[in-house]
């Protein structure tokens, strides 16, 4: 059974700082997705990573995928308050299996 | 283009009552899904459908039934609600593409079973 583990589960950081969220998974897959969820809202697609070594960047967020290590990272650069949300990774094994989510709080 | 919509947005049920949640999408997507979201557990797949008239069980199907009579609609039924089914339910859909399962999510239905 596929396990998808995100860490940390909760992250409190100061504005302007950098940090990385990790997503480890237990079986072979070369496709992974990152989603953002604001409190009380639905999930919004952030990144679609479809091959080993894939790297995508949007604003202050950058996602990468290492299929050999079964690891994806979501790097936050110079955090701002607007990035406060819950971030989920989801691994594609012909259906999506989600991690538990990382709650990010950026303090002013 | 409304995307994925869900009805209702909120509902309170008593134990043993039944209800149906409706998901509709106007993107002509083949695949549709029902998830539940509980604190600290991410999203778990309940049932899914790869096309009109077909459904399949996901990770947590017990206590739920689904139907996909029309391509644009996917219904989730609770025959006899239990407090353990208190959750937020999300519907999602995507096109049938070999390269990507990027899913589009509805706004969610918050269900409380007392």
Short mmCIF file of C-alpha atoms in Angstrom, two decimals:
data_model
loop_
_atom_site.label_atom_id
_atom_site.label_comp_id
_atom_site.label_asym_id
_atom_site.label_seq_id
_atom_site.Cartn_x
_atom_site.Cartn_y
_atom_site.Cartn_z
CA UNK A 1 0.00 0.00 0.00
CA UNK A 2 1.34 3.41 -0.97
CA UNK A 3 2.27 5.70 1.89
CA UNK A 4 2.77 9.40 1.33
CA UNK A 5 4.46 11.27 4.13
CA UNK A 6 4.81 15.01 4.34
CA UNK A 7 7.00 16.83 6.78
CA UNK A 8 6.75 18.96 8.61
CA UNK A 9 3.04 18.77 9.30
CA UNK A 10 3.08 22.24 10.76
CA UNK A 11 5.43 25.05 9.90
CA UNK A 12 5.52 28.50 11.43
CA UNK A 13 7.97 30.84 9.80
CA UNK A 14 8.85 34.48 9.68
CA UNK A 15 8.31 36.60 6.62
CA UNK A 16 11.40 36.75 4.47
CA UNK A 17 12.71 33.35 5.48
CA UNK A 18 13.25 30.29 3.30
CA UNK A 19 12.05 26.79 4.02
CA UNK A 20 11.36 23.43 2.39
CA UNK A 21 8.45 21.03 2.71
CA UNK A 22 9.21 17.39 1.97
CA UNK A 23 7.02 14.72 0.46
CA UNK A 24 8.24 11.13 0.63
CA UNK A 25 6.40 8.22 -0.90
CA UNK A 26 6.81 4.48 -0.67
CA UNK A 27 6.26 3.10 -4.16
CA UNK A 28 7.34 3.80 -7.69
CA UNK A 29 5.73 6.77 -9.37
CA UNK A 30 7.03 9.42 -11.70
CA UNK A 31 4.12 11.82 -11.37
CA UNK A 32 3.34 14.02 -8.41
CA UNK A 33 1.14 17.03 -7.78
CA UNK A 34 1.15 19.85 -5.28
CA UNK A 35 -2.04 21.56 -4.12
CA UNK A 36 -2.79 24.52 -1.91
CA UNK A 37 -5.82 24.82 0.37
CA UNK A 38 -6.89 27.98 2.17
CA UNK A 39 -8.99 27.57 5.34
CA UNK A 40 -12.55 26.57 4.53
CA UNK A 41 -11.79 26.46 0.81
CA UNK A 42 -11.19 23.89 -1.85
CA UNK A 43 -7.89 22.64 -3.25
CA UNK A 44 -6.07 24.61 -5.90
CA UNK A 45 -3.52 22.99 -8.18
CA UNK A 46 -0.03 24.45 -7.82
CA UNK A 47 2.38 22.18 -9.66
CA UNK A 48 2.25 19.11 -11.86
CA UNK A 49 5.52 17.16 -11.92
CA UNK A 50 5.56 14.46 -14.57
CA UNK A 51 9.10 13.09 -14.71
CA UNK A 52 12.25 12.52 -12.74
CA UNK A 53 14.15 15.75 -12.27
CA UNK A 54 11.13 17.92 -13.03
CA UNK A 55 11.34 21.38 -11.52
CA UNK A 56 8.58 23.96 -11.63
CA UNK A 57 8.56 27.47 -10.21
CA UNK A 58 5.77 29.94 -9.61
CA UNK A 59 6.57 33.11 -7.73
CA UNK A 60 8.13 32.26 -4.38
CA UNK A 61 7.39 28.54 -4.67
CA UNK A 62 9.50 25.94 -6.41
CA UNK A 63 8.70 22.24 -6.62
CA UNK A 64 10.96 19.40 -7.66
CA UNK A 65 10.69 15.65 -8.09
CA UNK A 66 13.32 12.94 -7.57
CA UNK A 67 11.66 9.69 -8.51
CA UNK A 68 14.69 7.58 -7.60
CA UNK A 69 14.66 8.92 -4.05
CA UNK A 70 10.83 8.92 -4.10
CA UNK A 71 10.96 12.48 -2.86
CA UNK A 72 9.43 15.77 -3.84
CA UNK A 73 10.20 19.11 -2.30
CA UNK A 74 8.30 22.38 -2.18
CA UNK A 75 10.71 25.21 -1.51
CA UNK A 76 9.53 28.55 -0.22
CA UNK A 77 11.71 31.57 -0.88
CA UNK A 78 11.39 34.78 1.13
CA UNK A 79 8.02 33.85 2.58
CA UNK A 80 5.19 36.35 2.69
CA UNK A 81 1.98 36.24 4.71
CA UNK A 82 -0.13 35.42 1.64
CA UNK A 83 1.55 32.01 1.43
CA UNK A 84 -0.12 30.93 4.66
CA UNK A 85 -2.21 27.87 3.74
CA UNK A 86 -2.15 24.08 3.85
CA UNK A 87 -0.07 22.39 1.19
CA UNK A 88 -0.68 18.86 -0.01
CA UNK A 89 1.35 16.59 -2.19
CA UNK A 90 -0.41 13.81 -4.09
CA UNK A 91 1.28 10.85 -5.74
CA UNK A 92 -0.11 9.41 -8.94
CA UNK A 93 -0.49 5.63 -9.05
CA UNK A 94 -3.31 5.82 -11.60
CA UNK A 95 -5.27 7.45 -8.82
CA UNK A 96 -4.08 10.12 -6.44
CA UNK A 97 -2.89 9.35 -2.92
CA UNK A 98 -2.55 12.46 -0.77
CA UNK A 99 -0.18 13.30 2.01
CA UNK A 100 -1.61 14.56 5.30
CA UNK A 101 -0.78 18.15 4.42
CA UNK A 102 1.56 20.79 5.79
CA UNK A 103 -0.01 23.74 7.57
CA UNK A 104 2.11 26.79 6.83
CA UNK A 105 1.79 29.96 8.88
CA UNK A 106 3.88 32.95 7.86
CA UNK A 107 4.21 35.51 10.59
CA UNK A 108 4.60 39.19 9.83
CA UNK B 1 -17.76 27.71 -17.23
CA UNK B 2 -18.57 26.88 -13.62
CA UNK B 3 -15.98 24.09 -13.29
CA UNK B 4 -16.89 21.62 -10.56
CA UNK B 5 -19.88 22.42 -8.37
CA UNK B 6 -21.27 20.61 -5.34
CA UNK B 7 -24.67 20.62 -3.73
CA UNK B 8 -25.34 21.21 -0.88
CA UNK B 9 -22.55 23.22 0.74
CA UNK B 10 -23.57 22.34 4.30
CA UNK B 11 -25.78 19.69 5.84
CA UNK B 12 -26.57 18.39 9.29
CA UNK B 13 -27.99 14.87 9.53
CA UNK B 14 -29.15 12.74 12.39
CA UNK B 15 -27.74 9.25 12.78
CA UNK B 16 -29.57 6.86 10.48
CA UNK B 17 -30.81 9.48 8.03
CA UNK B 18 -29.91 9.28 4.37
CA UNK B 19 -28.83 11.89 1.88
CA UNK B 20 -27.30 12.36 -1.54
CA UNK B 21 -24.51 14.75 -2.45
CA UNK B 22 -24.44 15.99 -6.02
CA UNK B 23 -21.33 16.83 -8.00
CA UNK B 24 -21.56 18.41 -11.42
CA UNK B 25 -18.83 19.42 -13.87
CA UNK B 26 -19.11 21.26 -17.16
CA UNK B 27 -15.62 20.52 -18.48
CA UNK B 28 -16.57 17.29 -20.27
CA UNK B 29 -14.21 15.34 -18.00
CA UNK B 30 -14.33 11.56 -18.11
CA UNK B 31 -13.02 10.91 -14.63
CA UNK B 32 -14.77 11.95 -11.42
CA UNK B 33 -13.95 11.31 -7.78
CA UNK B 34 -15.35 11.64 -4.28
CA UNK B 35 -12.99 12.31 -1.37
CA UNK B 36 -13.45 12.95 2.28
CA UNK B 37 -11.16 15.24 4.26
CA UNK B 38 -10.64 14.80 7.96
CA UNK B 39 -8.25 16.81 10.16
CA UNK B 40 -4.65 15.59 9.92
CA UNK B 41 -5.45 12.91 7.33
CA UNK B 42 -5.34 14.64 4.00
CA UNK B 43 -7.88 13.54 1.42
CA UNK B 44 -9.02 9.92 1.17
CA UNK B 45 -10.67 8.52 -1.91
CA UNK B 46 -14.17 7.12 -1.36
CA UNK B 47 -15.30 6.13 -4.87
CA UNK B 48 -14.42 7.15 -8.37
CA UNK B 49 -15.70 6.83 -11.91
CA UNK B 50 -13.79 6.56 -15.18
CA UNK B 51 -16.83 7.16 -17.34
CA UNK B 52 -20.58 7.32 -17.56
CA UNK B 53 -22.17 4.24 -16.07
CA UNK B 54 -19.00 2.99 -14.36
CA UNK B 55 -17.90 3.33 -10.74
CA UNK B 56 -15.19 1.82 -8.55
CA UNK B 57 -14.27 1.69 -4.89
CA UNK B 58 -11.53 3.82 -3.45
CA UNK B 59 -9.73 3.67 -0.14
CA UNK B 60 -12.71 4.20 2.21
CA UNK B 61 -15.90 3.09 0.41
CA UNK B 62 -17.85 1.55 3.29
CA UNK B 63 -21.12 3.28 4.10
CA UNK B 64 -21.27 5.11 0.76
CA UNK B 65 -22.72 4.42 -2.65
CA UNK B 66 -22.28 6.30 -5.90
CA UNK B 67 -23.85 6.59 -9.31
CA UNK B 68 -22.76 8.14 -12.60
CA UNK B 69 -25.81 8.10 -14.83
CA UNK B 70 -24.71 11.16 -16.79
CA UNK B 71 -21.16 12.09 -17.72
CA UNK B 72 -21.39 15.47 -16.03
CA UNK B 73 -22.83 14.26 -12.71
CA UNK B 74 -21.49 12.06 -9.95
CA UNK B 75 -23.71 11.36 -6.94
CA UNK B 76 -22.57 10.22 -3.51
CA UNK B 77 -25.14 8.59 -1.27
CA UNK B 78 -25.18 7.89 2.42
CA UNK B 79 -27.88 5.31 3.13
CA UNK B 80 -27.70 5.42 6.93
CA UNK B 81 -25.51 8.21 8.21
CA UNK B 82 -23.17 7.63 11.15
CA UNK B 83 -21.23 10.17 13.26
CA UNK B 84 -18.01 8.75 11.77
CA UNK B 85 -19.13 10.20 8.43
CA UNK B 86 -18.89 13.72 9.75
CA UNK B 87 -16.38 15.23 7.37
CA UNK B 88 -15.82 17.60 4.49
CA UNK B 89 -16.53 15.95 1.15
CA UNK B 90 -14.83 17.04 -2.04
CA UNK B 91 -15.64 16.09 -5.57
CA UNK B 92 -12.98 16.27 -8.28
CA UNK B 93 -12.71 15.60 -11.98
CA UNK B 94 -10.10 15.35 -14.70
CA UNK B 95 -9.71 14.54 -18.37
CA UNK B 96 -8.64 11.10 -19.50
CA UNK B 97 -5.01 11.72 -20.36
CA UNK B 98 -2.22 9.21 -20.04
CA UNK B 99 0.24 11.87 -18.94
CA UNK B 100 -1.50 13.56 -16.07
CA UNK B 101 -4.17 13.07 -13.44
CA UNK B 102 -4.25 16.75 -12.44
CA UNK B 103 -7.64 17.05 -10.80
CA UNK B 104 -10.01 19.97 -10.45
CA UNK B 105 -11.84 20.20 -7.17
CA UNK B 106 -15.29 21.40 -6.19
CA UNK B 107 -15.86 23.77 -3.25
CA UNK B 108 -16.71 20.99 -0.78
CA UNK B 109 -19.69 19.90 1.30
CA UNK B 110 -19.44 20.12 5.06
CA UNK B 111 -21.48 17.30 6.60
CA UNK B 112 -22.18 16.88 10.29
CA UNK B 113 -23.88 13.74 11.60
CA UNK B 114 -25.24 14.00 15.13
#
